[in-house]
Coordinates of C-alpha atoms in Angstrom, one line a residue:
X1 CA 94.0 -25.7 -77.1
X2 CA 90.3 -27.1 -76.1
X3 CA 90.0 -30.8 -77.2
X4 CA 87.4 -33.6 -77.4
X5 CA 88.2 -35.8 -74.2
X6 CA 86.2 -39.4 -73.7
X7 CA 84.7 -40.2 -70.3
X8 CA 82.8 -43.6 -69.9
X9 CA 82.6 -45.6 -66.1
X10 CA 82.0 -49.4 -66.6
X11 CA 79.9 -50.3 -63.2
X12 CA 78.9 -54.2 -64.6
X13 CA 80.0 -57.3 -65.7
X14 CA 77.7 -56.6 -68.7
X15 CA 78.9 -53.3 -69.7
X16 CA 82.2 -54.6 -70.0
X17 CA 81.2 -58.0 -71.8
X18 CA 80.3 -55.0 -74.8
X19 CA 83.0 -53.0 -74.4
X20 CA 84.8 -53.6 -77.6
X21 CA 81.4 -52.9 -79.8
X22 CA 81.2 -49.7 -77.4
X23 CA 84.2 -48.4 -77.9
X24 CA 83.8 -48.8 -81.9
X25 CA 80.0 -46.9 -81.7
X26 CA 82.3 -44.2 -79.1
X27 CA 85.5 -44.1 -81.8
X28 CA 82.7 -42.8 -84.6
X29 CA 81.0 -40.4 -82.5
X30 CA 84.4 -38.6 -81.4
X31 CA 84.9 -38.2 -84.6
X32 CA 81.9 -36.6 -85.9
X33 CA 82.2 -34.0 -82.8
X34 CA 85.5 -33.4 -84.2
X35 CA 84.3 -32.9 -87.1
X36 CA 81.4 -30.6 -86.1
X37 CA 83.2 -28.6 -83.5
X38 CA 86.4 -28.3 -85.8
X39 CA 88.5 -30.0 -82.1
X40 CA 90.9 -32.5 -81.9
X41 CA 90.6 -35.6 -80.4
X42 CA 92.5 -36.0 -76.5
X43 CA 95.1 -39.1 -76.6
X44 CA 94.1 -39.0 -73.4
X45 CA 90.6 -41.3 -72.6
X46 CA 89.2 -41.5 -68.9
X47 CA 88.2 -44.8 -67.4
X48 CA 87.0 -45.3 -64.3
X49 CA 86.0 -49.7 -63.8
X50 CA 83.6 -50.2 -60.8
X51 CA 84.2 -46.8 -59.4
X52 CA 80.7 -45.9 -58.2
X53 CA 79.5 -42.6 -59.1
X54 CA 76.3 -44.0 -56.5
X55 CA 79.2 -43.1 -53.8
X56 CA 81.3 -41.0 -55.3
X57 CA 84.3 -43.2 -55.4
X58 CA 85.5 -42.2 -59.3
X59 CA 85.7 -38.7 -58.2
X60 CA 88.8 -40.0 -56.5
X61 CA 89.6 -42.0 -59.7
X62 CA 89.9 -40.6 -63.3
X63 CA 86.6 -39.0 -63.2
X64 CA 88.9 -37.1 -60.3
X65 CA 91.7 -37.0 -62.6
X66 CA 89.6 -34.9 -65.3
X67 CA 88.5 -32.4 -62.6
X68 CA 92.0 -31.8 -61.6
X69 CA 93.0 -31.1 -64.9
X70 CA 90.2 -28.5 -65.6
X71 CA 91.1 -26.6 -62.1
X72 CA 95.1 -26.7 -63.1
X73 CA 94.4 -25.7 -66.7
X74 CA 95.8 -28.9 -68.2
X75 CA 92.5 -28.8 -70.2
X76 CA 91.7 -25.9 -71.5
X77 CA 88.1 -24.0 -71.1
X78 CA 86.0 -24.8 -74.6
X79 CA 86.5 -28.0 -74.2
X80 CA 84.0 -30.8 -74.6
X81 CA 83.1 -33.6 -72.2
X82 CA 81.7 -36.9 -74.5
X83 CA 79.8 -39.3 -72.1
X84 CA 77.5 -42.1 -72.9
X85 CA 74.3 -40.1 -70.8
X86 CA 74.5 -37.5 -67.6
X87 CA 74.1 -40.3 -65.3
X88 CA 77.8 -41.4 -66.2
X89 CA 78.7 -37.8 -64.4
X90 CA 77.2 -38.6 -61.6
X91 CA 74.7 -41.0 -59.4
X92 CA 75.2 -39.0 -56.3
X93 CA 71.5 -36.9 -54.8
X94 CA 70.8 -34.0 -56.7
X95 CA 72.4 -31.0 -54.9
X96 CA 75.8 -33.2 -55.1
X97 CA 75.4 -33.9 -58.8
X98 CA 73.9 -30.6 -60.0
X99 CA 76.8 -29.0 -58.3
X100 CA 79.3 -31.5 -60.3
X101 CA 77.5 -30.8 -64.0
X102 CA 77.2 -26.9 -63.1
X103 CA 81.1 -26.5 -61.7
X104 CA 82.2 -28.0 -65.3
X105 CA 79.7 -25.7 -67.2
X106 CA 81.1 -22.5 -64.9
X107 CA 84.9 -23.8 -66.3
X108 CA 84.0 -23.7 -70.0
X109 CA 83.7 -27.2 -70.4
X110 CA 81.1 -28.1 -72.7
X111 CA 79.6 -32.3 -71.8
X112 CA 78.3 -34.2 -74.5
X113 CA 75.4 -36.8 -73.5
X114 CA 75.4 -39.7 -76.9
X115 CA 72.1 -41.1 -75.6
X116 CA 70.3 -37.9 -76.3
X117 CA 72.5 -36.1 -78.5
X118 CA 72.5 -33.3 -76.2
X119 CA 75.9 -30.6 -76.0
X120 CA 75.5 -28.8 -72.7
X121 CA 77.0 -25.9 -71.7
X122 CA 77.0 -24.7 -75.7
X123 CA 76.5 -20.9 -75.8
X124 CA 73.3 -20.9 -76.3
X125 CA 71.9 -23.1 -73.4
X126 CA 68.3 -21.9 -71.6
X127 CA 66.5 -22.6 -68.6
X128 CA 65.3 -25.6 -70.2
X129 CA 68.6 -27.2 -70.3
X130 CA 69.5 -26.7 -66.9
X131 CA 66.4 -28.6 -65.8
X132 CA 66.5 -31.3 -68.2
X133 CA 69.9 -32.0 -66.9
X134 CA 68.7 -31.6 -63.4
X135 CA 66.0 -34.1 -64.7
X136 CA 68.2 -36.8 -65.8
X137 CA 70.5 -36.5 -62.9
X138 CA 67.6 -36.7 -60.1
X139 CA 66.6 -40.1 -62.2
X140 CA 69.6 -41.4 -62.1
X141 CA 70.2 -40.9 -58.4
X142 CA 66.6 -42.4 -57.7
X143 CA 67.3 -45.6 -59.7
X144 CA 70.3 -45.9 -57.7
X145 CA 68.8 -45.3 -54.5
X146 CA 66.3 -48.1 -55.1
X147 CA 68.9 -50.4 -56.2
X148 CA 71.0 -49.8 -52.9
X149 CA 67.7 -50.5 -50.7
X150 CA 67.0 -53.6 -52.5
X151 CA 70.7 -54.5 -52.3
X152 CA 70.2 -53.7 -48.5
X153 CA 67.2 -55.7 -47.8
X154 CA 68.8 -58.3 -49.4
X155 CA 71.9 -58.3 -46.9
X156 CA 69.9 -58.1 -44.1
X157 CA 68.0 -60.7 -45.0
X158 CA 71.0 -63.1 -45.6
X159 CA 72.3 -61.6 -42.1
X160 CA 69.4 -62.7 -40.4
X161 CA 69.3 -66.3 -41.7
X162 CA 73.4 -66.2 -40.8
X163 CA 72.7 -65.2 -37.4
X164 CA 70.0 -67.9 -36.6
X165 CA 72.3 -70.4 -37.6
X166 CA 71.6 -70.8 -41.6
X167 CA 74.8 -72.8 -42.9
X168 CA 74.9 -75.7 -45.7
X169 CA 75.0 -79.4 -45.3
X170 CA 78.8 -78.7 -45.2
X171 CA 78.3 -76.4 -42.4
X172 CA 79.6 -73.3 -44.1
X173 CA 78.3 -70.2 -44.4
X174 CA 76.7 -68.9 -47.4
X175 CA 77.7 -65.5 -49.3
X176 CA 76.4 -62.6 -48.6
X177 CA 78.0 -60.6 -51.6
X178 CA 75.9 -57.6 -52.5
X179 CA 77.5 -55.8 -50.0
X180 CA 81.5 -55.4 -48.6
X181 CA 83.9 -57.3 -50.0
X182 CA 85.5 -60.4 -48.7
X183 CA 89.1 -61.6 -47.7
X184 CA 91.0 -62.7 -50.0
X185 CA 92.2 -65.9 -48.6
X186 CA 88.5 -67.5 -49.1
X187 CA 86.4 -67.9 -51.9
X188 CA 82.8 -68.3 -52.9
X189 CA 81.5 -71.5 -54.7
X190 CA 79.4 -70.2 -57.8
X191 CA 77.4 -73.2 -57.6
X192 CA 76.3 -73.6 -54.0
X193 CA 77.3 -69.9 -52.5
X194 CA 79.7 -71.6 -49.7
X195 CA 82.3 -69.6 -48.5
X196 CA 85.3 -72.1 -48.5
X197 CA 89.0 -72.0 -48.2
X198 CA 90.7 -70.5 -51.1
X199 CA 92.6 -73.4 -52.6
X200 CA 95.6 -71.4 -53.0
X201 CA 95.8 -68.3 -50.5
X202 CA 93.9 -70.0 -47.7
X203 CA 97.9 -71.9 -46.7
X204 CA 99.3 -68.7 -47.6
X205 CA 97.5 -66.8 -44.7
X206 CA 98.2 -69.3 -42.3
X207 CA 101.8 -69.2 -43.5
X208 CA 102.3 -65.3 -43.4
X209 CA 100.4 -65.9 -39.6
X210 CA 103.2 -67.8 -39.1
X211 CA 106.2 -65.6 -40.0
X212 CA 104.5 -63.2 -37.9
X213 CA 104.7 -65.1 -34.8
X214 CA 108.3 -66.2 -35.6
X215 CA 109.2 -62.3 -35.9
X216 CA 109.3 -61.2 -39.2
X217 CA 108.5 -57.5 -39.9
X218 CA 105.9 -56.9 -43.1
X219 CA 108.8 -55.7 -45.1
X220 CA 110.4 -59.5 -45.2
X221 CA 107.0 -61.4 -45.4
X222 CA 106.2 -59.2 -48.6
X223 CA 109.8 -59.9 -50.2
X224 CA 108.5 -63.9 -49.4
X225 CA 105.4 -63.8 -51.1
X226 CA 106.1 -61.7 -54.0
X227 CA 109.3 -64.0 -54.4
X228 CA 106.8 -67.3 -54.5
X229 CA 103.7 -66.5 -55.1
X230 CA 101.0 -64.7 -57.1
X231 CA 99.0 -61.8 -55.5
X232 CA 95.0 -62.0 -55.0
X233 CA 92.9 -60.0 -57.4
X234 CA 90.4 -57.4 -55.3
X235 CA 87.8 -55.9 -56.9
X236 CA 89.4 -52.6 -55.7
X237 CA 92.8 -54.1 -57.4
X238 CA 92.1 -55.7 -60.5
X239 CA 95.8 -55.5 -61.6
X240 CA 99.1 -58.0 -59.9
X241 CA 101.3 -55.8 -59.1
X242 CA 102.8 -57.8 -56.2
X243 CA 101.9 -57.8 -52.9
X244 CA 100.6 -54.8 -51.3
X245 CA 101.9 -52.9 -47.5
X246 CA 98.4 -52.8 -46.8
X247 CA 97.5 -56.6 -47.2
X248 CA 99.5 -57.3 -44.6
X249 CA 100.6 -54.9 -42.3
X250 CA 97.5 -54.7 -40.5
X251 CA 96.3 -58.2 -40.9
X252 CA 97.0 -59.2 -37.2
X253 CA 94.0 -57.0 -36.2
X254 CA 91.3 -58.6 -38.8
X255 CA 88.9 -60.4 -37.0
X256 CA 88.2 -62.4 -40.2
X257 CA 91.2 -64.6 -39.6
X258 CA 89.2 -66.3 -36.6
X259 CA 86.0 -66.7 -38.7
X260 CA 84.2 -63.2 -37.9
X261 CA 83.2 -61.3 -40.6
X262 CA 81.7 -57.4 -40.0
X263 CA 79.2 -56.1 -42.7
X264 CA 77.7 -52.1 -41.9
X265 CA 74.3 -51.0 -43.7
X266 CA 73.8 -47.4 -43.5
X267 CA 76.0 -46.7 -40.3
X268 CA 74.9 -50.2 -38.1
X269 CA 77.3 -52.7 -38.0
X270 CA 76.6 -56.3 -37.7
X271 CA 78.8 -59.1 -36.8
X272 CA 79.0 -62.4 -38.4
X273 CA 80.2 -65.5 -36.3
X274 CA 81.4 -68.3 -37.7
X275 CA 81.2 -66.9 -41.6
X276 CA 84.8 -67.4 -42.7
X277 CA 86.8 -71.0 -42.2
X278 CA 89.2 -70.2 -39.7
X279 CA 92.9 -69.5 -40.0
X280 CA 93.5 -69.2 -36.1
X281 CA 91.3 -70.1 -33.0
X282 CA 90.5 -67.1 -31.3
X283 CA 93.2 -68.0 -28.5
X284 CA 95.4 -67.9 -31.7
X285 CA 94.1 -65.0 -33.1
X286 CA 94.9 -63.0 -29.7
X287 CA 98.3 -64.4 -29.2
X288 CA 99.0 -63.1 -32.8
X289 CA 97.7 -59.6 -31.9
X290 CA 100.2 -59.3 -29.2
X291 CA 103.2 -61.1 -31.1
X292 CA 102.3 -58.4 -33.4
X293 CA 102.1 -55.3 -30.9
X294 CA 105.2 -56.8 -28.8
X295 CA 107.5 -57.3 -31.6
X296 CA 107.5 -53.5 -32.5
X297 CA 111.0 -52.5 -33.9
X298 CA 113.3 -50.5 -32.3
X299 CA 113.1 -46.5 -33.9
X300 CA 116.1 -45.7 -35.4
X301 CA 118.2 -48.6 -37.5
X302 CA 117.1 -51.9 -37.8
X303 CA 121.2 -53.5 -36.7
X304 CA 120.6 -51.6 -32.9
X305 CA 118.5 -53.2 -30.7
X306 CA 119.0 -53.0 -26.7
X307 CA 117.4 -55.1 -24.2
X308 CA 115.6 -52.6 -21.7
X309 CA 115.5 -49.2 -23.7
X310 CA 112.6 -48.2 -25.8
X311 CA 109.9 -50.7 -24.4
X312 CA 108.9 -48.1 -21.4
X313 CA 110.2 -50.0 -18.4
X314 CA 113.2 -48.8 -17.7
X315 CA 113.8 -46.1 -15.5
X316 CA 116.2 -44.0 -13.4
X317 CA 115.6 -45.4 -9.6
X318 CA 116.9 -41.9 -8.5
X319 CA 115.1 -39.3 -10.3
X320 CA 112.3 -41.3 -12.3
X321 CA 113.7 -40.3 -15.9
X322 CA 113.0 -42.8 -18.8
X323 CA 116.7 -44.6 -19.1
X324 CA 118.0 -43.7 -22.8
X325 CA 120.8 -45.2 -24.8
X326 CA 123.9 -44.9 -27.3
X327 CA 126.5 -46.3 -29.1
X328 CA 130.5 -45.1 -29.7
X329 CA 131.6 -46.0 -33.0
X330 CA 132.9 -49.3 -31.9
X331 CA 129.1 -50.0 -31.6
X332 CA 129.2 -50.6 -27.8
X333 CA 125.9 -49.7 -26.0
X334 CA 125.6 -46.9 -23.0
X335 CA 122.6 -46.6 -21.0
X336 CA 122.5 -43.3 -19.1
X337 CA 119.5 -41.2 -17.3
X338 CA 117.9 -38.7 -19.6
X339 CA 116.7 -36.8 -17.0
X340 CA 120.2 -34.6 -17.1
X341 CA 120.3 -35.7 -20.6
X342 CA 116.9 -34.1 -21.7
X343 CA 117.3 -31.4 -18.5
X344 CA 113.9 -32.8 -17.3
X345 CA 115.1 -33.6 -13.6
X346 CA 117.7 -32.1 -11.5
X347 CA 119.4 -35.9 -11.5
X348 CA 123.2 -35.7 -11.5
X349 CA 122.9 -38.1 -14.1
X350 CA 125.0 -41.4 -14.5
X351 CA 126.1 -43.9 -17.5
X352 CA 126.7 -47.9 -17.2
X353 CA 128.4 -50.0 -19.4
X354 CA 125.9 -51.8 -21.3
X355 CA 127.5 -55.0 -21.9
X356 CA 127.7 -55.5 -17.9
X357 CA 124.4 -54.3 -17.1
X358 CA 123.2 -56.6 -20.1
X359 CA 125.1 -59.2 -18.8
X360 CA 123.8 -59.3 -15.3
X361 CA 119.8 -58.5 -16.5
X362 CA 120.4 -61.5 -18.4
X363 CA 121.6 -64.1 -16.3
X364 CA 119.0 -63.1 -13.3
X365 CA 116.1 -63.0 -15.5
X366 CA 117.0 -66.6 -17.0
X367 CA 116.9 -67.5 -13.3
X368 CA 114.2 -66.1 -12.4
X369 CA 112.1 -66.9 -15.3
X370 CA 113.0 -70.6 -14.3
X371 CA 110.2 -69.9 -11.6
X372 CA 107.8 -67.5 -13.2
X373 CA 104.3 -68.2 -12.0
X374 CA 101.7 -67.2 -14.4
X375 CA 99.2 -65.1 -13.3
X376 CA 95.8 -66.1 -15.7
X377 CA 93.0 -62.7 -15.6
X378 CA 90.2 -64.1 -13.9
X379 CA 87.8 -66.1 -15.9
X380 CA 84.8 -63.8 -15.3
X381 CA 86.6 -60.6 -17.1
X382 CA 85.6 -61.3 -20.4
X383 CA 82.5 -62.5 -19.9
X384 CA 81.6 -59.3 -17.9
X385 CA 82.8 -56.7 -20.4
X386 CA 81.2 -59.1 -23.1
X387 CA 77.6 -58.6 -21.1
X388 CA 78.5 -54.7 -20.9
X389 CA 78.6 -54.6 -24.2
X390 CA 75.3 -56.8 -24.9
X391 CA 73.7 -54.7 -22.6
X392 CA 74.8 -51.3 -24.1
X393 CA 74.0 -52.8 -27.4
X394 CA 70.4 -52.8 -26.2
X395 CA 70.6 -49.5 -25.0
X396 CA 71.5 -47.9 -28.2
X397 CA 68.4 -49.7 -30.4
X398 CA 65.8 -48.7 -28.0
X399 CA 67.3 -45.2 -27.8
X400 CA 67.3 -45.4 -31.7
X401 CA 64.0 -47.1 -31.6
X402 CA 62.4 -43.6 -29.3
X403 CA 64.7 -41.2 -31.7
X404 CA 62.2 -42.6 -34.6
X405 CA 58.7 -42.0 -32.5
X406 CA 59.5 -38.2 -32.4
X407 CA 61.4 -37.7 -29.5
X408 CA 63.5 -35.5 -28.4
X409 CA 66.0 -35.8 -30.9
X410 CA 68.4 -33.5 -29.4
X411 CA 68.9 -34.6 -25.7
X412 CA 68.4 -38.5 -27.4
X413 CA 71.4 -37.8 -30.1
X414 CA 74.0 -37.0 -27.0
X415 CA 72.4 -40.2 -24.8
X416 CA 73.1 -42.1 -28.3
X417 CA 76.4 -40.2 -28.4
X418 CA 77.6 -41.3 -24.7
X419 CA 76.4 -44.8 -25.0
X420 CA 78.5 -45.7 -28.4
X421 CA 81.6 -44.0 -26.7
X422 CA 81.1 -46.7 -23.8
X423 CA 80.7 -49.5 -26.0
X424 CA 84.1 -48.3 -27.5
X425 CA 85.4 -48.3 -24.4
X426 CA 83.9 -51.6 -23.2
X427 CA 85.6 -53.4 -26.1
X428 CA 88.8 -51.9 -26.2
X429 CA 88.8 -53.6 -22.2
X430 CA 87.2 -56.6 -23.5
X431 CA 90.2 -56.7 -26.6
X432 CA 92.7 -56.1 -24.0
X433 CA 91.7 -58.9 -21.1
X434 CA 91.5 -61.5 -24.7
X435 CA 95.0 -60.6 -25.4
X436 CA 95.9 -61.3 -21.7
X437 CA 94.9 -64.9 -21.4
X438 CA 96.0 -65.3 -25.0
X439 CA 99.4 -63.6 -24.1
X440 CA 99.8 -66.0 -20.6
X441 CA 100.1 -69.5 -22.3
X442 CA 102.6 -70.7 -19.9
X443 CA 105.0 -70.8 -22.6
X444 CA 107.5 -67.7 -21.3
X445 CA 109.7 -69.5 -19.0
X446 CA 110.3 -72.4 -21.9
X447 CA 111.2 -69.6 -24.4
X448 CA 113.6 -67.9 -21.5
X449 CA 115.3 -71.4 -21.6
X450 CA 116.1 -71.0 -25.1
X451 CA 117.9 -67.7 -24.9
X452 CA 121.7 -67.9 -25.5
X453 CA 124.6 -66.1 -24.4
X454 CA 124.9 -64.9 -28.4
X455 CA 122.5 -62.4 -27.6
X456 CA 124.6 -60.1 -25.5
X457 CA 126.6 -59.9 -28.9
X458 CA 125.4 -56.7 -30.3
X459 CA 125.6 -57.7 -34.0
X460 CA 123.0 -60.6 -33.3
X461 CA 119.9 -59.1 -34.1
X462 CA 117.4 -61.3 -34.0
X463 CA 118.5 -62.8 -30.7
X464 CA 118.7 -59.2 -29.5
X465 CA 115.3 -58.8 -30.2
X466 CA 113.6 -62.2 -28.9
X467 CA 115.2 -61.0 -25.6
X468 CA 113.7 -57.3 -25.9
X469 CA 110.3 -59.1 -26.7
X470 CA 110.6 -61.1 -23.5
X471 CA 111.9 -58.7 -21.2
X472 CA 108.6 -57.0 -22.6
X473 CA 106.4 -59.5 -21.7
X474 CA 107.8 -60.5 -18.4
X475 CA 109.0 -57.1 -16.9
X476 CA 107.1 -54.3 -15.6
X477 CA 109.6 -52.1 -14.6
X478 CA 113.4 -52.2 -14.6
X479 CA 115.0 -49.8 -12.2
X480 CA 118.5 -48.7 -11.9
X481 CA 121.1 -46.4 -9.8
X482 CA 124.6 -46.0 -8.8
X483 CA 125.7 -47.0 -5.3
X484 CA 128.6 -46.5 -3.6
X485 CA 130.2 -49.9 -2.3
X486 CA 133.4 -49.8 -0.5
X487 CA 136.1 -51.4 -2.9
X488 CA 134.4 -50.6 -5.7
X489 CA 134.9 -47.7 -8.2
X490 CA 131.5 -48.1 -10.0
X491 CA 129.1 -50.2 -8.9
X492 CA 125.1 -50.5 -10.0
X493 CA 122.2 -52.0 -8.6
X494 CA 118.8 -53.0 -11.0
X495 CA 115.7 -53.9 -9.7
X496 CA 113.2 -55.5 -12.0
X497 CA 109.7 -56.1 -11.4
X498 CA 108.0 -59.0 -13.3
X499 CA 104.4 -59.1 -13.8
X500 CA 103.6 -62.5 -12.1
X501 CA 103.2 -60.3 -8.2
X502 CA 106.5 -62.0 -6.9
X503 CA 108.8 -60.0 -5.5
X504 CA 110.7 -57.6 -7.0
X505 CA 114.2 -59.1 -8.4
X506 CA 117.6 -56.9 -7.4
X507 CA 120.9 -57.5 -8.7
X508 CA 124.1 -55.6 -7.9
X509 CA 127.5 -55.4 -10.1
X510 CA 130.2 -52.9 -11.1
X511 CA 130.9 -51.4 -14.8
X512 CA 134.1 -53.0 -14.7
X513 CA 134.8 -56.8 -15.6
X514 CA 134.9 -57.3 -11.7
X515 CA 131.9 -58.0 -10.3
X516 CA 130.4 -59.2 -6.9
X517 CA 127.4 -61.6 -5.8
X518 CA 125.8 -62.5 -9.2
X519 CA 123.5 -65.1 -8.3
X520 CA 122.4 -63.2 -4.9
X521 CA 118.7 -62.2 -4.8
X522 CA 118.1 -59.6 -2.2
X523 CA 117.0 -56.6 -1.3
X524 CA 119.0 -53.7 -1.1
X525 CA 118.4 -50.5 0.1
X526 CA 121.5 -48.0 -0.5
X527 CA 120.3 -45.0 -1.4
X528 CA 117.7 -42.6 -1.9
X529 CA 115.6 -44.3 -4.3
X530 CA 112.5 -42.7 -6.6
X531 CA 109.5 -45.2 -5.9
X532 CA 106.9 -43.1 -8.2

């Protein structure tokens, strides 16, 4: 049966200060429709709160949620739509709103505008009709449009005086609100526009920064904070309901927690030094991204974790195959060559014990590590890729710059093309060579040190895990095969190769509780070994 359904978006402070006298003036009007058009009144109301119908965002909100329900059937054709005017429909340019108004009319779905008293799509609608709607709607998308260039300006403006080195006698920055949003560990002074430290969430970031470089996985940082504290409100979440996934799952790459803020204006972004307070120095910052990156899980369940497997360093010395795992149901570990496993290699195959070839990575790798030289990227890298960048930053304004005298717009849009994909690829290098000096702080061989014996136990996760992370770090490749020894049944050799251009590391024992040389470093050469 067609009923009366409410639509009203609230886009201001001030529309919602009135909302209770609206929603009075709105309960009166319903019913007179009803009334007039012999309908009944939807329990149902639709709401959308700072969804901007500028942008389109409360089409995905329950402006969206009202479109859905005409296209399923939910509500039924003859039905009328009561807004306050057309411009509640929609701010977007005119061939996206007309569309909008027009697709509801085509349905059966009558819209009711209060400020003019207008029914539209009644069966006697004209011509005239049409283009008084197409009127109102090309109004309301102009206002807007003027409003966002003003907003604009503004931003840019504020930009600028940022980025000439505008700050208050505090030395903060000052807001730049009317565009993006901002973390929610900071907050903005209403009296003097400072961007400060959040009294409450500012400790909580640094906190949660913390549990990520001691390991934990977002899933136990969020039982911590919704167990102690109080979510943020966002203007995109108005509601608490607990700590989100998203809040902090991707928080180790947001540049904001070392004081940068980005802010993009119709496609151009533009970077912000020095706008938030800091949570981390930027060596911090980068040492967090690869605590992050490093400290991956293991697929599969969260009580298995091996030391070599799954990290993409181990390898079968005779064929080249990726070394794989598994467990019998007494939970000890195999390692054996896929490439019989997987048929990928015409390898015979072998399998090792894992709790000897565990045993002996280990105990070599403590030793070794006792001696690891750290090998710093040069000092120039970053500064190189950093000029790259500058440089193809300039590149891309002047080509921008000739785009706007008339050029040729074609063979100029593919230059402009080519020059943003090298910028991406200059500052995914630049990225990279910051997480390498932040990732070679000298402080590998003193966390070696700390590892235990407990962690060739195969129930202790987490000291399972700070070995994995190591061995990650510190490794580049880990190759192993069978030998042949005389007097021995089963014997193994690994070679790893760390990362610090020593050379490579071999050890040799046999899957059995017998084993020979331990400590010996040398380098052994039975066999037919795969160097690719």
């Amino acid at each position: 049966m067609p009923k009366i359904y409410s639509y009203s978006r609230i886009s201001s402070a001030k529309q919602k200060k009135g909302t209770g006298l609206a929603q009075q003036k709105e309960a009166i009007k319903l019913e007179e429709l009803s009334q007039k058009y012999d309908l009944p009144i939807s329990s149902e109301s639709f709401v959308d709160d700072g969804k901007s119908a500028y942008h389109g965002e409360h089409l995905d909100g329950a402006l969206g949620r009202f479109i859905d329900g005409v296209k399923t059937g939910q509500v039924k054709p003859g039905s009328i739509l009561a807004l306050f005017s057309l411009d509640r429909l929609s701010r977007q340019n005119i061939v996206a709103a007309q569309s909008l108004f027009l697709k509801l009319i085509e349905s059966g779905i009558r819209v009711y505008s209060a400020i003019d008293d207008k029914l539209y799509g009644e069966g006697n609608s004209d011509f005239t009709d049409i283009l008084l709607s197409m009127v109102y709607l090309e109004r309301a998308h102009n206002e807007s449009l003027h409003k966002s260039n003003r907003t604009k300006g503004n931003a840019l403006k504020l930009i600028a005086e940022h980025q000439k080195g505008g700050r208050s006698e505090n030395g903060l920055a000052y807001a730049i609100q009317s565009v993006g949003t901002h973390v929610w560990w900071c907050s903005v002074d209403p009296v003097t526009r400072e961007v400060k430290e959040h009294e409450v969430y500012f400790d909580i970031a640094k906190h949660v920064c913390k549990m990520i470089f001691d390991g934990y996985g977002t899933g136990r940082i969020l039982d911590y904070l919704n167990a102690n504290f109080q979510p943020p409100t966002t203007r995109k979440s108005k509601k608490n309901e607990g700590w989100t996934y998203a809040s902090i799952t991707k928080i180790h790459q947001n540049r904001s927690l070392m004081g940068e803020r980005t802010i993009t204006i119709d496609g151009q972004e533009h970077t912000l030094a020095n706008y938030y307070p800091s949570v981390l120095s930027e060596m911090e910052y980068f040492r967090l991204v690869d605590a992050r990156q490093s400290r991956k899980r293991p697929r599969g369940s969260d009580k298995h974790v091996n030391f070599i497997t799954g990290i993409g360093v181990a390898k079968c010395a005779l064929c080249g195959a990726p070394i794989g795992s598994y467990r019998n149901r007494h939970g000890n570990i195999t390692y054996n060559c896929l490439g019989k496993t997987h048929r990928k290699t015409n390898c015979k195959g072998w399998t090792c014990a894992g709790a000897h070839l565990e045993r002996e990575i280990l105990k070599h790798s403590r030793l070794r590590m006792s001696k690891f030289r750290v090998n710093k990227p040069k000092d120039d890298e970053i500064h190189t890729f950093s000029k790259q960048i500058a440089d193809t930053e300039s590149r891309i304004e002047r080509l921008v710059e000739l785009a706007s005298l008339n050029g040729d717009i074609a063979q100029i849009s593919l230059k402009l093309n080519e020059c943003k994909a090298v910028k991406k690829e200059l500052e995914d290098k630049l990225v990279l060579a910051q997480i390498n000096v932040a990732k070679v702080d000298g402080d590998l061989s003193e966390r070696w040190k700390k590892v235990a014996d407990d962690a060739l136990d195969t129930s202790n996760y987490e000291a399972r895990l700070e070995v994995r992370e190591l061995m990650q770090r510190a490794v580049n490749e880990i190759k192993v095969w069978p030998v042949s020894a005389k007097g021995h049944k089963r014997s193994f050799v690994a070679k790893l190769v760390f990362n610090d251009g020593f050379e490579p590391y071999s050890v040799s024992f046999e899957s059995s509780n017998k084993r020979y040389d331990p400590y010996q470093e040398e380098k052994l050469t039975k066999g037919k070994v795969y160097n690719g």
